[in-house]
């Protein structure tokens, strides 16, 4: 991305608004986004805070891009990453990702349609597919020792993911968002484990690269857990 285009801004491009179309968005609020032209096309990165009183589970962000003629150009949807798992309080043992009250989740895409012209947009709309259910927080996985390392013209992140459960987890991924000084995500780096992680096991990862590391970063792990 070649540097933060908005320094301390919460929303970039400055002046491009996004309106929440949900009457009840499960307490979720869009608090920052970056919409920029990347090397291969438009990219969107967003931060969402749970301002509700209960956990918001299996939450996502749906964005609608509308041009200056008030015509819908395209839509995009992505899962909100919180890095936390909760167990359904119904005896099933099923675990799902949820966003706790007061916590910030993030999402992003570098694969928006190439015919989306940011300069021709008039405004955005969004909503939050999510549900509220009785859940109990689980100390499932933890990420530690995240460091930035130079890789060619960009930077990657290395670190360790620990499985704190008494069962193996599969499909482990890590997503790291560099952020500016007000917490706006500037990009996204990812890595996926090649094998299951046993109980108490560790996975040492290195992500893809980002152009701008900002002033800090936020790392979100995701795993699949058998019921």
mmCIF file of N, CA and C in Angstrom, residues 97-202:
data_model
loop_
_atom_site.group_PDB
_atom_site.id
_atom_site.type_symbol
_atom_site.label_atom_id
_atom_site.label_comp_id
_atom_site.label_asym_id
_atom_site.label_seq_id
_atom_site.Cartn_x
_atom_site.Cartn_y
_atom_site.Cartn_z
ATOM 1 N N UNK A 97 -16.783 -19.005 17.108
ATOM 2 C CA UNK A 97 -16.130 -17.716 17.364
ATOM 3 C C UNK A 97 -17.155 -16.654 17.739
ATOM 4 N N UNK A 98 -16.826 -15.851 18.725
ATOM 5 C CA UNK A 98 -17.701 -14.761 19.157
ATOM 6 C C UNK A 98 -16.854 -13.529 19.481
ATOM 7 N N UNK A 99 -17.517 -12.373 19.448
ATOM 8 C CA UNK A 99 -16.881 -11.112 19.811
ATOM 9 C C UNK A 99 -17.459 -10.678 21.150
ATOM 10 N N UNK A 100 -16.633 -10.581 22.157
ATOM 11 C CA UNK A 100 -17.093 -10.212 23.487
ATOM 12 C C UNK A 100 -17.432 -8.731 23.548
ATOM 13 N N UNK A 101 -18.301 -8.319 24.470
ATOM 14 C CA UNK A 101 -18.600 -6.892 24.635
ATOM 15 C C UNK A 101 -17.325 -6.082 24.866
ATOM 16 N N UNK A 102 -17.213 -4.986 24.130
ATOM 17 C CA UNK A 102 -16.050 -4.116 24.249
ATOM 18 C C UNK A 102 -14.872 -4.499 23.382
ATOM 19 N N UNK A 103 -14.893 -5.689 22.794
ATOM 20 C CA UNK A 103 -13.770 -6.138 21.982
ATOM 21 C C UNK A 103 -13.897 -5.670 20.537
ATOM 22 N N UNK A 104 -12.743 -5.600 19.863
ATOM 23 C CA UNK A 104 -12.688 -5.215 18.454
ATOM 24 C C UNK A 104 -12.310 -6.430 17.611
ATOM 25 N N UNK A 105 -13.065 -6.646 16.552
ATOM 26 C CA UNK A 105 -12.773 -7.686 15.574
ATOM 27 C C UNK A 105 -12.415 -7.009 14.256
ATOM 28 N N UNK A 106 -11.756 -7.759 13.370
ATOM 29 C CA UNK A 106 -11.354 -7.192 12.086
ATOM 30 C C UNK A 106 -11.624 -8.164 10.956
ATOM 31 N N UNK A 107 -11.670 -7.627 9.751
ATOM 32 C CA UNK A 107 -11.843 -8.425 8.547
ATOM 33 C C UNK A 107 -11.228 -7.674 7.382
ATOM 34 N N UNK A 108 -11.082 -8.346 6.252
ATOM 35 C CA UNK A 108 -10.507 -7.648 5.107
ATOM 36 C C UNK A 108 -10.464 -8.512 3.873
ATOM 37 N N UNK A 109 -10.210 -7.859 2.750
ATOM 38 C CA UNK A 109 -10.093 -8.555 1.474
ATOM 39 C C UNK A 109 -9.197 -7.767 0.543
ATOM 40 N N UNK A 110 -8.316 -8.506 -0.151
ATOM 41 C CA UNK A 110 -7.515 -7.911 -1.223
ATOM 42 C C UNK A 110 -8.025 -8.377 -2.572
ATOM 43 N N UNK A 111 -9.254 -8.928 -2.589
ATOM 44 C CA UNK A 111 -9.817 -9.525 -3.802
ATOM 45 C C UNK A 111 -11.139 -8.890 -4.211
ATOM 46 N N UNK A 112 -11.307 -7.613 -3.952
ATOM 47 C CA UNK A 112 -12.513 -6.938 -4.417
ATOM 48 C C UNK A 112 -12.512 -6.879 -5.946
ATOM 49 N N UNK A 113 -13.697 -6.792 -6.570
ATOM 50 C CA UNK A 113 -13.750 -6.767 -8.039
ATOM 51 C C UNK A 113 -12.879 -5.676 -8.638
ATOM 52 N N UNK A 114 -12.142 -6.027 -9.684
ATOM 53 C CA UNK A 114 -11.215 -5.084 -10.291
ATOM 54 C C UNK A 114 -11.875 -3.900 -10.953
ATOM 55 N N UNK A 115 -13.183 -4.038 -11.302
ATOM 56 C CA UNK A 115 -13.869 -2.925 -11.947
ATOM 57 C C UNK A 115 -14.444 -1.931 -10.944
ATOM 58 N N UNK A 116 -14.204 -2.156 -9.655
ATOM 59 C CA UNK A 116 -14.618 -1.202 -8.637
ATOM 60 C C UNK A 116 -13.650 -0.021 -8.647
ATOM 61 N N UNK A 117 -14.162 1.176 -8.963
ATOM 62 C CA UNK A 117 -13.335 2.382 -9.016
ATOM 63 C C UNK A 117 -13.636 3.211 -7.769
ATOM 64 N N UNK A 118 -12.676 3.276 -6.877
ATOM 65 C CA UNK A 118 -12.894 3.927 -5.586
ATOM 66 C C UNK A 118 -13.289 5.388 -5.753
ATOM 67 N N UNK A 119 -12.656 6.075 -6.698
ATOM 68 C CA UNK A 119 -12.917 7.501 -6.881
ATOM 69 C C UNK A 119 -14.337 7.786 -7.375
ATOM 70 N N UNK A 120 -15.013 6.770 -7.910
ATOM 71 C CA UNK A 120 -16.363 6.958 -8.421
ATOM 72 C C UNK A 120 -17.446 6.590 -7.414
ATOM 73 N N UNK A 121 -17.048 6.168 -6.217
ATOM 74 C CA UNK A 121 -18.018 5.790 -5.196
ATOM 75 C C UNK A 121 -18.623 7.021 -4.533
ATOM 76 N N UNK A 122 -19.918 6.914 -4.229
ATOM 77 C CA UNK A 122 -20.585 7.983 -3.502
ATOM 78 C C UNK A 122 -20.643 7.723 -2.015
ATOM 79 N N UNK A 123 -20.903 6.462 -1.650
ATOM 80 C CA UNK A 123 -20.978 6.081 -0.242
ATOM 81 C C UNK A 123 -21.048 4.556 -0.151
ATOM 82 N N UNK A 124 -20.958 4.062 1.059
ATOM 83 C CA UNK A 124 -21.063 2.638 1.346
ATOM 84 C C UNK A 124 -22.200 2.405 2.339
ATOM 85 N N UNK A 125 -22.721 1.194 2.315
ATOM 86 C CA UNK A 125 -23.631 0.731 3.355
ATOM 87 C C UNK A 125 -23.079 -0.582 3.898
ATOM 88 N N UNK A 126 -23.480 -0.931 5.103
ATOM 89 C CA UNK A 126 -23.022 -2.196 5.667
ATOM 90 C C UNK A 126 -24.044 -2.743 6.656
ATOM 91 N N UNK A 127 -23.915 -4.030 6.912
ATOM 92 C CA UNK A 127 -24.699 -4.678 7.956
ATOM 93 C C UNK A 127 -23.867 -5.803 8.556
ATOM 94 N N UNK A 128 -24.347 -6.335 9.679
ATOM 95 C CA UNK A 128 -23.584 -7.332 10.425
ATOM 96 C C UNK A 128 -24.402 -8.612 10.619
ATOM 97 N N UNK A 129 -24.262 -9.604 9.737
ATOM 98 C CA UNK A 129 -24.871 -10.907 10.013
ATOM 99 C C UNK A 129 -24.242 -11.492 11.277
ATOM 100 N N UNK A 130 -25.056 -11.828 12.258
ATOM 101 C CA UNK A 130 -24.555 -12.345 13.528
ATOM 102 C C UNK A 130 -25.732 -12.880 14.326
ATOM 103 N N UNK A 131 -25.433 -13.624 15.376
ATOM 104 C CA UNK A 131 -26.505 -14.040 16.255
ATOM 105 C C UNK A 131 -26.013 -14.055 17.694
ATOM 106 N N UNK A 132 -26.963 -13.993 18.613
ATOM 107 C CA UNK A 132 -26.677 -14.005 20.043
ATOM 108 C C UNK A 132 -27.224 -15.291 20.640
ATOM 109 N N UNK A 133 -26.405 -15.993 21.386
ATOM 110 C CA UNK A 133 -26.788 -17.272 21.969
ATOM 111 C C UNK A 133 -26.019 -17.420 23.279
ATOM 112 N N UNK A 134 -26.509 -18.261 24.161
ATOM 113 C CA UNK A 134 -25.818 -18.485 25.427
ATOM 114 C C UNK A 134 -24.516 -19.249 25.175
ATOM 115 N N UNK A 135 -23.398 -18.617 25.548
ATOM 116 C CA UNK A 135 -22.085 -19.216 25.323
ATOM 117 C C UNK A 135 -21.206 -19.017 26.542
ATOM 118 N N UNK A 136 -20.161 -19.838 26.602
ATOM 119 C CA UNK A 136 -19.178 -19.761 27.685
ATOM 120 C C UNK A 136 -17.796 -19.613 27.055
ATOM 121 N N UNK A 137 -16.990 -18.606 27.478
ATOM 122 C CA UNK A 137 -15.667 -18.438 26.878
ATOM 123 C C UNK A 137 -14.759 -19.620 27.155
ATOM 124 N N UNK A 138 -13.896 -19.928 26.161
ATOM 125 C CA UNK A 138 -12.969 -21.057 26.261
ATOM 126 C C UNK A 138 -11.551 -20.559 26.025
ATOM 127 N N UNK A 139 -10.629 -20.993 26.867
ATOM 128 C CA UNK A 139 -9.208 -20.690 26.665
ATOM 129 C C UNK A 139 -8.657 -21.713 25.684
ATOM 130 N N UNK A 140 -8.875 -21.442 24.389
ATOM 131 C CA UNK A 140 -8.604 -22.457 23.369
ATOM 132 C C UNK A 140 -7.198 -22.362 22.794
ATOM 133 N N UNK A 141 -6.846 -21.211 22.237
ATOM 134 C CA UNK A 141 -5.535 -21.031 21.617
ATOM 135 C C UNK A 141 -4.980 -19.671 22.019
ATOM 136 N N UNK A 142 -3.672 -19.555 21.947
ATOM 137 C CA UNK A 142 -3.007 -18.299 22.287
ATOM 138 C C UNK A 142 -1.882 -18.045 21.298
ATOM 139 N N UNK A 143 -1.707 -16.773 20.943
ATOM 140 C CA UNK A 143 -0.639 -16.358 20.030
ATOM 141 C C UNK A 143 0.393 -15.556 20.813
ATOM 142 N N UNK A 144 1.663 -15.842 20.589
ATOM 143 C CA UNK A 144 2.715 -15.148 21.331
ATOM 144 C C UNK A 144 3.915 -14.898 20.431
ATOM 145 N N UNK A 145 4.804 -14.047 20.911
ATOM 146 C CA UNK A 145 6.091 -13.763 20.276
ATOM 147 C C UNK A 145 5.944 -13.321 18.821
ATOM 148 N N UNK A 146 4.909 -12.509 18.543
ATOM 149 C CA UNK A 146 4.720 -12.024 17.173
ATOM 150 C C UNK A 146 5.745 -10.925 16.887
ATOM 151 N N UNK A 147 6.502 -11.128 15.801
ATOM 152 C CA UNK A 147 7.545 -10.185 15.419
ATOM 153 C C UNK A 147 7.435 -9.857 13.941
ATOM 154 N N UNK A 148 7.891 -8.674 13.587
ATOM 155 C CA UNK A 148 7.931 -8.245 12.194
ATOM 156 C C UNK A 148 9.293 -8.559 11.604
ATOM 157 N N UNK A 149 9.304 -9.185 10.424
ATOM 158 C CA UNK A 149 10.563 -9.527 9.760
ATOM 159 C C UNK A 149 10.517 -9.036 8.317
ATOM 160 N N UNK A 150 11.612 -8.498 7.843
ATOM 161 C CA UNK A 150 11.689 -8.031 6.472
ATOM 162 C C UNK A 150 11.773 -9.182 5.493
ATOM 163 N N UNK A 151 10.982 -9.089 4.438
ATOM 164 C CA UNK A 151 10.995 -10.101 3.391
ATOM 165 C C UNK A 151 10.896 -9.390 2.044
ATOM 166 N N UNK A 152 12.036 -9.226 1.383
ATOM 167 C CA UNK A 152 12.053 -8.503 0.119
ATOM 168 C C UNK A 152 11.627 -7.062 0.315
ATOM 169 N N UNK A 153 10.667 -6.613 -0.491
ATOM 170 C CA UNK A 153 10.190 -5.230 -0.393
ATOM 171 C C UNK A 153 9.132 -5.059 0.678
ATOM 172 N N UNK A 154 8.682 -6.162 1.297
ATOM 173 C CA UNK A 154 7.629 -6.081 2.300
ATOM 174 C C UNK A 154 8.075 -6.590 3.651
ATOM 175 N N UNK A 155 7.082 -6.822 4.521
ATOM 176 C CA UNK A 155 7.349 -7.336 5.862
ATOM 177 C C UNK A 155 6.352 -8.443 6.178
ATOM 178 N N UNK A 156 6.840 -9.498 6.828
ATOM 179 C CA UNK A 156 6.005 -10.596 7.275
ATOM 180 C C UNK A 156 5.999 -10.626 8.795
ATOM 181 N N UNK A 157 5.148 -11.490 9.347
ATOM 182 C CA UNK A 157 5.076 -11.650 10.796
ATOM 183 C C UNK A 157 5.374 -13.101 11.155
ATOM 184 N N UNK A 158 6.178 -13.287 12.185
ATOM 185 C CA UNK A 158 6.447 -14.616 12.714
ATOM 186 C C UNK A 158 5.927 -14.680 14.145
ATOM 187 N N UNK A 159 5.650 -15.888 14.605
ATOM 188 C CA UNK A 159 5.162 -16.049 15.965
ATOM 189 C C UNK A 159 4.807 -17.492 16.235
ATOM 190 N N UNK A 160 4.145 -17.712 17.363
ATOM 191 C CA UNK A 160 3.792 -19.056 17.803
ATOM 192 C C UNK A 160 2.332 -19.103 18.223
ATOM 193 N N UNK A 161 1.632 -20.145 17.779
ATOM 194 C CA UNK A 161 0.270 -20.405 18.220
ATOM 195 C C UNK A 161 0.273 -21.654 19.086
ATOM 196 N N UNK A 162 -0.312 -21.554 20.268
ATOM 197 C CA UNK A 162 -0.368 -22.668 21.217
ATOM 198 C C UNK A 162 -1.795 -23.199 21.315
ATOM 199 N N UNK A 163 -1.939 -24.522 21.199
ATOM 200 C CA UNK A 163 -3.221 -25.175 21.420
ATOM 201 C C UNK A 163 -3.355 -25.502 22.907
ATOM 202 N N UNK A 164 -4.265 -24.799 23.584
ATOM 203 C CA UNK A 164 -4.436 -25.001 25.020
ATOM 204 C C UNK A 164 -5.559 -25.985 25.353
ATOM 205 N N UNK A 165 -6.159 -26.576 24.339
ATOM 206 C CA UNK A 165 -7.232 -27.535 24.562
ATOM 207 C C UNK A 165 -6.673 -28.931 24.796
ATOM 208 N N UNK A 166 -7.551 -29.842 25.248
ATOM 209 C CA UNK A 166 -7.131 -31.237 25.449
ATOM 210 C C UNK A 166 -7.471 -32.111 24.257
ATOM 211 N N UNK A 167 -7.802 -31.477 23.121
ATOM 212 C CA UNK A 167 -8.030 -32.186 21.861
ATOM 213 C C UNK A 167 -7.238 -31.481 20.764
ATOM 214 N N UNK A 168 -6.956 -32.206 19.691
ATOM 215 C CA UNK A 168 -6.246 -31.603 18.564
ATOM 216 C C UNK A 168 -7.157 -30.614 17.849
ATOM 217 N N UNK A 169 -6.570 -29.565 17.289
ATOM 218 C CA UNK A 169 -7.314 -28.593 16.487
ATOM 219 C C UNK A 169 -6.806 -28.668 15.048
ATOM 220 N N UNK A 170 -7.693 -28.369 14.108
ATOM 221 C CA UNK A 170 -7.343 -28.418 12.696
ATOM 222 C C UNK A 170 -7.599 -27.072 12.040
ATOM 223 N N UNK A 171 -7.147 -26.948 10.799
ATOM 224 C CA UNK A 171 -7.385 -25.736 9.991
ATOM 225 C C UNK A 171 -6.938 -24.468 10.711
ATOM 226 N N UNK A 172 -5.821 -24.555 11.417
ATOM 227 C CA UNK A 172 -5.335 -23.375 12.135
ATOM 228 C C UNK A 172 -4.836 -22.315 11.157
ATOM 229 N N UNK A 173 -5.258 -21.094 11.367
ATOM 230 C CA UNK A 173 -4.772 -19.959 10.576
ATOM 231 C C UNK A 173 -4.459 -18.804 11.514
ATOM 232 N N UNK A 174 -3.627 -17.917 11.035
ATOM 233 C CA UNK A 174 -3.339 -16.679 11.750
ATOM 234 C C UNK A 174 -3.500 -15.528 10.766
ATOM 235 N N UNK A 175 -4.173 -14.491 11.190
ATOM 236 C CA UNK A 175 -4.351 -13.293 10.372
ATOM 237 C C UNK A 175 -3.856 -12.101 11.172
ATOM 238 N N UNK A 176 -2.914 -11.349 10.600
ATOM 239 C CA UNK A 176 -2.320 -10.209 11.280
ATOM 240 C C UNK A 176 -2.656 -8.938 10.506
ATOM 241 N N UNK A 177 -3.183 -7.955 11.212
ATOM 242 C CA UNK A 177 -3.508 -6.663 10.623
ATOM 243 C C UNK A 177 -2.567 -5.595 11.170
ATOM 244 N N UNK A 178 -1.721 -4.975 10.346
ATOM 245 C CA UNK A 178 -1.009 -3.788 10.804
ATOM 246 C C UNK A 178 -2.009 -2.653 10.959
ATOM 247 N N UNK A 179 -1.814 -1.809 11.969
ATOM 248 C CA UNK A 179 -2.769 -0.728 12.234
ATOM 249 C C UNK A 179 -2.041 0.598 12.400
ATOM 250 N N UNK A 180 -2.784 1.698 12.166
ATOM 251 C CA UNK A 180 -2.223 3.022 12.411
ATOM 252 C C UNK A 180 -2.438 3.389 13.878
ATOM 253 N N UNK A 181 -2.146 4.618 14.249
ATOM 254 C CA UNK A 181 -2.149 4.969 15.669
ATOM 255 C C UNK A 181 -3.535 5.011 16.297
ATOM 256 N N UNK A 182 -4.603 5.019 15.478
ATOM 257 C CA UNK A 182 -5.955 4.976 16.038
ATOM 258 C C UNK A 182 -6.605 3.611 15.827
ATOM 259 N N UNK A 183 -5.809 2.617 15.431
ATOM 260 C CA UNK A 183 -6.314 1.266 15.323
ATOM 261 C C UNK A 183 -6.969 0.918 14.007
ATOM 262 N N UNK A 184 -6.778 1.748 12.976
ATOM 263 C CA UNK A 184 -7.351 1.433 11.668
ATOM 264 C C UNK A 184 -6.471 0.415 10.953
ATOM 265 N N UNK A 185 -7.044 -0.725 10.504
ATOM 266 C CA UNK A 185 -6.230 -1.722 9.796
ATOM 267 C C UNK A 185 -5.768 -1.206 8.441
ATOM 268 N N UNK A 186 -4.489 -1.431 8.141
ATOM 269 C CA UNK A 186 -3.872 -0.924 6.913
ATOM 270 C C UNK A 186 -3.646 -2.013 5.874
ATOM 271 N N UNK A 187 -3.742 -3.263 6.276
ATOM 272 C CA UNK A 187 -3.489 -4.384 5.383
ATOM 273 C C UNK A 187 -3.774 -5.671 6.125
ATOM 274 N N UNK A 188 -3.327 -6.786 5.551
ATOM 275 C CA UNK A 188 -3.634 -8.083 6.144
ATOM 276 C C UNK A 188 -2.599 -9.100 5.690
ATOM 277 N N UNK A 189 -2.060 -9.849 6.651
ATOM 278 C CA UNK A 189 -1.108 -10.926 6.361
ATOM 279 C C UNK A 189 -1.643 -12.212 6.966
ATOM 280 N N UNK A 190 -1.438 -13.335 6.279
ATOM 281 C CA UNK A 190 -2.025 -14.589 6.745
ATOM 282 C C UNK A 190 -1.033 -15.746 6.672
ATOM 283 N N UNK A 191 -1.351 -16.800 7.427
ATOM 284 C CA UNK A 191 -0.603 -18.056 7.358
ATOM 285 C C UNK A 191 -1.525 -19.182 7.784
ATOM 286 N N UNK A 192 -1.356 -20.365 7.200
ATOM 287 C CA UNK A 192 -2.180 -21.531 7.524
ATOM 288 C C UNK A 192 -1.294 -22.709 7.880
ATOM 289 N N UNK A 193 -1.665 -23.424 8.923
ATOM 290 C CA UNK A 193 -0.892 -24.590 9.356
ATOM 291 C C UNK A 193 -1.094 -25.744 8.381
ATOM 292 N N UNK A 194 -0.043 -26.503 8.147
ATOM 293 C CA UNK A 194 -0.109 -27.621 7.204
ATOM 294 C C UNK A 194 -0.656 -28.887 7.849
ATOM 295 N N UNK A 195 -0.729 -28.922 9.183
ATOM 296 C CA UNK A 195 -1.176 -30.131 9.872
ATOM 297 C C UNK A 195 -1.951 -29.757 11.126
ATOM 298 N N UNK A 196 -2.656 -30.735 11.698
ATOM 299 C CA UNK A 196 -3.358 -30.517 12.954
ATOM 300 C C UNK A 196 -2.352 -30.203 14.058
ATOM 301 N N UNK A 197 -2.828 -29.488 15.081
ATOM 302 C CA UNK A 197 -1.984 -29.163 16.229
ATOM 303 C C UNK A 197 -2.472 -29.992 17.414
ATOM 304 N N UNK A 198 -1.634 -30.839 17.986
ATOM 305 C CA UNK A 198 -2.079 -31.719 19.073
ATOM 306 C C UNK A 198 -2.347 -30.938 20.355
ATOM 307 N N UNK A 199 -2.981 -31.575 21.342
ATOM 308 C CA UNK A 199 -3.202 -30.909 22.628
ATOM 309 C C UNK A 199 -1.891 -30.410 23.226
ATOM 310 N N UNK A 200 -1.878 -29.137 23.598
ATOM 311 C CA UNK A 200 -0.673 -28.559 24.160
ATOM 312 C C UNK A 200 0.408 -28.261 23.156
ATOM 313 N N UNK A 201 0.139 -28.514 21.876
ATOM 314 C CA UNK A 201 1.150 -28.342 20.841
ATOM 315 C C UNK A 201 1.330 -26.899 20.408
ATOM 316 N N UNK A 202 2.438 -26.663 19.713
ATOM 317 C CA UNK A 202 2.784 -25.337 19.221
ATOM 318 C C UNK A 202 2.918 -25.353 17.703
#
